Coordinates of C-alpha atoms and ligand atoms in Angstrom, one line a residue:
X1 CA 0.0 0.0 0.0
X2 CA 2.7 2.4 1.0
X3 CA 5.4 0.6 -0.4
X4 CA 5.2 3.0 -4.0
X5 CA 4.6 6.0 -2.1
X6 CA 7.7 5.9 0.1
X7 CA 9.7 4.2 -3.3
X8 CA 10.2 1.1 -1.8
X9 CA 10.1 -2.6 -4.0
X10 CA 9.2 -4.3 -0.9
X11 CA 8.0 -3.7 2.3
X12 CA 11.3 -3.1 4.4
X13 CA 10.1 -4.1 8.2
X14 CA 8.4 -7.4 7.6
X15 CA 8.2 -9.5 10.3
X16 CA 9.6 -13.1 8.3
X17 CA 13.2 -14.2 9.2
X18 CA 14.5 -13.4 5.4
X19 CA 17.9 -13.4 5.9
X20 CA 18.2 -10.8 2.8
X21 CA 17.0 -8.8 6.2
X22 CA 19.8 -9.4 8.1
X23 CA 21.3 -6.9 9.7
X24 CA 24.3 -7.3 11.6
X25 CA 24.5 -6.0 15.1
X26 CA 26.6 -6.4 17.5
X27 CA 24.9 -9.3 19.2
X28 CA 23.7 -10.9 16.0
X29 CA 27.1 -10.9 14.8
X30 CA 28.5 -12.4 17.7
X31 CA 26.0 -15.0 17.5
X32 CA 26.5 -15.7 13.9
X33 CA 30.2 -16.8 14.8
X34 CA 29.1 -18.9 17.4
X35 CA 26.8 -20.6 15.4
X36 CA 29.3 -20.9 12.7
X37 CA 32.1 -22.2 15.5
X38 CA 29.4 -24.6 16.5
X39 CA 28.9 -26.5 13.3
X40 CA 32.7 -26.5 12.3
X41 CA 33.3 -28.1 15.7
X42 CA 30.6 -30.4 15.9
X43 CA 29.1 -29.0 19.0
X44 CA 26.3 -28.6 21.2
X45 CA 25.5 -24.9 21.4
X46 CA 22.2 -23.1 22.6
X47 CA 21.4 -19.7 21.0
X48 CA 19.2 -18.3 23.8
X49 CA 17.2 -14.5 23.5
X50 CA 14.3 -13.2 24.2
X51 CA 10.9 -13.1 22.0
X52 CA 11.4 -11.8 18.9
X53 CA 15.2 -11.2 19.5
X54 CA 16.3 -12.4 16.3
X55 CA 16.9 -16.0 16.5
X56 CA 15.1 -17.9 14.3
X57 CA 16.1 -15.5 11.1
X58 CA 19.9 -16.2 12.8
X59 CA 19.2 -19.8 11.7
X60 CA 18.2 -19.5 8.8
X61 CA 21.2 -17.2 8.0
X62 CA 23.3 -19.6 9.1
X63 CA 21.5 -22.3 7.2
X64 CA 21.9 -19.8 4.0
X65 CA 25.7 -19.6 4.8
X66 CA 26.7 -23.1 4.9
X67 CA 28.1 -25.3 2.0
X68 CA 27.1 -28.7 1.1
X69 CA 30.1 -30.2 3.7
X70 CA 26.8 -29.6 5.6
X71 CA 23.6 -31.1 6.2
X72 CA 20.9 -29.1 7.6
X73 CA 18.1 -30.6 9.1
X74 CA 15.3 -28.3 10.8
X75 CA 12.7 -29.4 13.5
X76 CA 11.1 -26.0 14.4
X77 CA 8.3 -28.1 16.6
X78 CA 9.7 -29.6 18.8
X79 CA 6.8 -30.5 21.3
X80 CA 7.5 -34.4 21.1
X81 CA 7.8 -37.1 22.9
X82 CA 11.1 -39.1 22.6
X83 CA 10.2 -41.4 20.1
X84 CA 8.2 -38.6 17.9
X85 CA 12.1 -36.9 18.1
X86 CA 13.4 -39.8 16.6
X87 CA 10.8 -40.2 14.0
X88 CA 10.9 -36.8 13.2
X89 CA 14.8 -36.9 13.3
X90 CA 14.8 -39.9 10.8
X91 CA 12.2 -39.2 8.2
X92 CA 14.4 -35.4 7.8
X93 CA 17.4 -37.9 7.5
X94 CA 15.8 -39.7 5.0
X95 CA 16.4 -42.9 7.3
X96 CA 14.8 -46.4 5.2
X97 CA 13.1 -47.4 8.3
X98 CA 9.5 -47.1 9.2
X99 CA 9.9 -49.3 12.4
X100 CA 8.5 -48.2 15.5
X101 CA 11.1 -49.2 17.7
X102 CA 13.4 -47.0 19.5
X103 CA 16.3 -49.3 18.8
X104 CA 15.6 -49.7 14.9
X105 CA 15.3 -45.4 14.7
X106 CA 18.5 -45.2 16.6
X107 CA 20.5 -47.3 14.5
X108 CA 19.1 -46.2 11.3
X109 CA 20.0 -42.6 12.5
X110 CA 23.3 -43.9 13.4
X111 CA 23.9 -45.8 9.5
X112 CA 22.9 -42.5 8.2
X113 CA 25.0 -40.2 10.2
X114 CA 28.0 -42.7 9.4
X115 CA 27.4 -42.3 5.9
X116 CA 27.4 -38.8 6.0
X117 CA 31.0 -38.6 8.1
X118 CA 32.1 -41.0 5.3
X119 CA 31.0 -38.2 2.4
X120 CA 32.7 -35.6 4.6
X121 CA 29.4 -33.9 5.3
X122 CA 28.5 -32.7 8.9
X123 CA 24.8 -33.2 10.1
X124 CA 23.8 -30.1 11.7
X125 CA 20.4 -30.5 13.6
X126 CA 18.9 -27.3 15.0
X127 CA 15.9 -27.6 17.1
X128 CA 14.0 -24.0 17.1
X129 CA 11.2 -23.5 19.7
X130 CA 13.6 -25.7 22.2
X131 CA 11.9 -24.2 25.3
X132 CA 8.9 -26.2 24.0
X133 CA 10.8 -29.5 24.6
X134 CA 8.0 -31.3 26.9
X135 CA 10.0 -34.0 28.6
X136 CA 12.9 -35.1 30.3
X137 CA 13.5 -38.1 28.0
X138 CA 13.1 -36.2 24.6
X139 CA 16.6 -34.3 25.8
X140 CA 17.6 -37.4 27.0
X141 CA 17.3 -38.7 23.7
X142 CA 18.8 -35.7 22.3
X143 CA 21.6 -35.9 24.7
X144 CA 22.2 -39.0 23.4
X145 CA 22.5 -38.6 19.7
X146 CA 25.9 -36.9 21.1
X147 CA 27.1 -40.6 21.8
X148 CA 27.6 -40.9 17.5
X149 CA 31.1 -40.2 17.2
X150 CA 34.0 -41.4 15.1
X151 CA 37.6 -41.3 16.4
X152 CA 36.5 -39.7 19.6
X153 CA 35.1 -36.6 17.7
X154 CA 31.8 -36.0 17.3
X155 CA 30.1 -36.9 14.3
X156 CA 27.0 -34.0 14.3
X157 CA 26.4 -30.9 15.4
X158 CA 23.6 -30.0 17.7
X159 CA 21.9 -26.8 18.0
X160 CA 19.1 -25.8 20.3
X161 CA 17.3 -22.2 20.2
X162 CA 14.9 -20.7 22.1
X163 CA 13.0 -17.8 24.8
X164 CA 14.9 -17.6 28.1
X165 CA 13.1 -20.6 29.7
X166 CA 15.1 -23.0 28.0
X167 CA 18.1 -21.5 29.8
X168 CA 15.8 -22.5 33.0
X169 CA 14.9 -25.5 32.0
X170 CA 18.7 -26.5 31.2
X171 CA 19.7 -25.1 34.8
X172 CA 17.0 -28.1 36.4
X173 CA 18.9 -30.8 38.2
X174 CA 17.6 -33.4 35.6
X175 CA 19.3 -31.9 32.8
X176 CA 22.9 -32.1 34.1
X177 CA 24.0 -35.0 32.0
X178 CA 22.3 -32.5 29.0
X179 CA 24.3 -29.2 30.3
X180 CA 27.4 -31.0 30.9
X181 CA 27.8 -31.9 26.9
X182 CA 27.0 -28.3 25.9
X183 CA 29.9 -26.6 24.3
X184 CA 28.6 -23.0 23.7
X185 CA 25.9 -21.0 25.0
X186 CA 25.0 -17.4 23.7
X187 CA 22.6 -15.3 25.2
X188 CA 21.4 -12.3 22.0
X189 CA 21.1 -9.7 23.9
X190 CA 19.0 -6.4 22.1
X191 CA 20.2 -3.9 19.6
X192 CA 22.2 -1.0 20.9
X193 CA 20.5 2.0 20.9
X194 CA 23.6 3.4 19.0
X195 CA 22.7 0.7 16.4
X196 CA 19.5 1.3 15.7
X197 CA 19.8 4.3 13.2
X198 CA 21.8 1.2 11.0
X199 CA 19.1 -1.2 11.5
X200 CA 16.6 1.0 10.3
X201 CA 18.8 2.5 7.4
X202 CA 19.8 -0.9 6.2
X203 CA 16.1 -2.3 6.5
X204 CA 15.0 0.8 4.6
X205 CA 17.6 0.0 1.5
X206 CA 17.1 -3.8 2.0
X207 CA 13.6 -2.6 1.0
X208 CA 14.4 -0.6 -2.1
X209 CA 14.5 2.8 -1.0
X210 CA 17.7 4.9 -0.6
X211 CA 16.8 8.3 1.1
X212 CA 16.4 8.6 5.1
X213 CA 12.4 8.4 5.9
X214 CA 12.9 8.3 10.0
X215 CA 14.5 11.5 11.5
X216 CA 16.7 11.3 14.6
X217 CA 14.1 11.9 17.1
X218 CA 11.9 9.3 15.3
X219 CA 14.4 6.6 15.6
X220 CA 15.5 8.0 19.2
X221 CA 11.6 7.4 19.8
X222 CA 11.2 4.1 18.1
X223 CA 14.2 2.8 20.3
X224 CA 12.7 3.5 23.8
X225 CA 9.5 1.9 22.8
X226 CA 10.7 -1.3 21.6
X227 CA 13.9 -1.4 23.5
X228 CA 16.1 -3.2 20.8
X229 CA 13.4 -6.0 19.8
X230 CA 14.1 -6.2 16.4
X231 CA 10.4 -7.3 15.9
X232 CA 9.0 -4.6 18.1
X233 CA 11.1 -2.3 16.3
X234 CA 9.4 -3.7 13.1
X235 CA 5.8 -3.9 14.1
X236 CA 6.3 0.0 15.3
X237 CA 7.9 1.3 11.9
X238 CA 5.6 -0.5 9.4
X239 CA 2.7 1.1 11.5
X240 CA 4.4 4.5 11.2
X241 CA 4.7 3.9 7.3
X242 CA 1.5 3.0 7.2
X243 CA 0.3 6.2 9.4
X244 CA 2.9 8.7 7.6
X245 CA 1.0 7.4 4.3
X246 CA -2.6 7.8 5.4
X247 CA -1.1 11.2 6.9
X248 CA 0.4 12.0 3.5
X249 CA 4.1 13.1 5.0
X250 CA 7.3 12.3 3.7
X251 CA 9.4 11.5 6.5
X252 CA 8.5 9.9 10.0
X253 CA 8.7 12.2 12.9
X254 CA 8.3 11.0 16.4
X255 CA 5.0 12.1 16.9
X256 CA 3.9 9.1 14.3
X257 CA 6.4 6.9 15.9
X258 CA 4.6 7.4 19.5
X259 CA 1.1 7.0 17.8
X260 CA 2.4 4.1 16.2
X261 CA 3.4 2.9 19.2
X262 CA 0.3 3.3 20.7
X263 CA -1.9 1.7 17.7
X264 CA 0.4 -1.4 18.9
X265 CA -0.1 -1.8 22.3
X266 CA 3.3 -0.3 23.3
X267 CA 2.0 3.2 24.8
X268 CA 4.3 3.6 28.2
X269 CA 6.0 0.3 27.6
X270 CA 9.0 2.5 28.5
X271 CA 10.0 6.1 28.0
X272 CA 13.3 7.2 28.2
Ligands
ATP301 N1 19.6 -8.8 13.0 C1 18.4 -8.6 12.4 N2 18.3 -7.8 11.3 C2 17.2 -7.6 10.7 N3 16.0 -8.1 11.1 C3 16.0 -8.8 12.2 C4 17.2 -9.1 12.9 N4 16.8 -9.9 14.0 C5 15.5 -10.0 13.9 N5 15.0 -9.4 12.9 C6 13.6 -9.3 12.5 O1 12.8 -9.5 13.7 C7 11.8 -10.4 13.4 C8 11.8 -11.4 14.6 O2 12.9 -12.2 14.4 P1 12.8 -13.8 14.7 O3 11.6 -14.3 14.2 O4 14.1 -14.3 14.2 O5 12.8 -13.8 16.3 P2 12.8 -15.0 17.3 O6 13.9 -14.6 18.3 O7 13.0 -16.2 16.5 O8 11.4 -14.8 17.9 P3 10.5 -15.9 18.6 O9 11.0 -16.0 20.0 O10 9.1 -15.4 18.6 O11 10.6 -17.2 17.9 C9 12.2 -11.1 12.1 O12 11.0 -11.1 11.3 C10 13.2 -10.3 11.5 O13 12.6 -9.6 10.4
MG302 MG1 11.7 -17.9 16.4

């Protein structure tokens, strides 16, 4: 709707992890390279951050940026029991079983993840949504894909992302055989408020268009609202296009930043 009258190709603040969207902050940078340290090491690492923090579109980034040495394999729900996790774990392995049994899964995971080390190529299972992990056993069983190893080196990489209470679960007294085999942890922290004029600049050419739209005190505005969310941050400036449009105004002050705000939900969320 606005998209022509701002001179944009595409909407530049949609909320879908397109990694075309990517910008790289501080925290999402740092992240990145764990990730990427991860995989070439064949570790366990947890990508932790808060609700709409940036982590599945970090995955899928990640995902984009590796080569076929790699196989990506994607379980983004991962409310299942333990055997559902191996089912769900073979059939994106392309396992030849269809056995019910624990033991058959297992092994056909393990003939697959042999054949892969054979060809060179690295598994790398990432489990979004990990907070949603229901029971004790499914990590369990998680943990215990960790036993496939060649040489004494690991033979996959695991990755597990998801909101802070993942981070709580992990801490539980259950889970220390789990938390004892994790190599990294990274916590994404938000954008910094001396990053933000980037994030929106690059979003804003990422969408087609090349001149400034938000002035300072706009952007100054939109950062107290959403306080580094990149989401937040999102949902508040596509709202604001959508208001400067109806409005008829060529760049975004803050007053259509705090009413945008406000259409949202986000009125005295926090003002600076
Ligand atoms: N570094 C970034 N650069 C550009 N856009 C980003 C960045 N991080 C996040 N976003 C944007 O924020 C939105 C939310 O990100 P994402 O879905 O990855 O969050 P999430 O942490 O997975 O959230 P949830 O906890 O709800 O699963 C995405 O649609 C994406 O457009
Ligand atoms: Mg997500």
């Amino acid at each position: 709707m606005y998209e022509k009258f701002y001179g944009f190709k595409q909407k530049p603040f949609r909320n879908t992890p397109d990694p075309r969207f990517l910008f790289m902050s501080r925290t999402h940078e740092e992240a990145l390279a764990r990730l990427h340290y991860a995989v070439e090491e064949k570790e366990i690492a947890v990508l932790i951050g808060d609700v709409g923090s940036g982590k599945t579109t970090l995955t899928r980034a990640l995902m984009d940026s590796l080569n076929e040495g790699f196989r990506m394999v994607l379980i983004v729900n991962p409310r299942l029991t333990s055997l559902e996790f191996l089912k769900t774990l073979c059939s994106r392995m392309h396992c030849d079983t269809k056995s019910p049994y624990k033991n058959d899964l297992i092994d056909a995971l393990y003939e697959r993840f042999y054949d892969d080390h054979k060809a060179g190529i690295t598994p790398v299972v990432i489990i979004d949504e990990a907070h949603l992990i229901p029971y004790r056993e499914t990590f369990e069983e998680i943990r215990l894909l960790t036993n496939f190893q060649m040489d004494d080196t690991n033979i996959l990489s695991l990755i597990l992302v998801g909101q802070p209470e993942l981070k709580k679960k992990l801490e539980s007294e259950s889970l220390g055989a789990f938390r004892q085999r994790i190599g990294l942890f990274y916590h994404i922290g938000p954008i910094g408020q001396d990053e933000i004029k980037d994030y929106i600049e690059y979003r804003i050419k990422a969408g087609g268009r090349d001149k400034p739209l938000f002035s300072d005190a706009a952007i100054k505005a939109l950062y107290s609202y959403a306080r580094g969310i990149p989401r937040v941050i999102n949902s508040i400036a596509s709202m604001a296009l959508l208001e400067g449009f109806a409005k008829d105004v060529e760049m975004i002050d803050e007053s259509i930043v705090s009413s945008a705000s406000k259409e949202i939900g986000l009125n005295g969320y926090r003002k600076d």
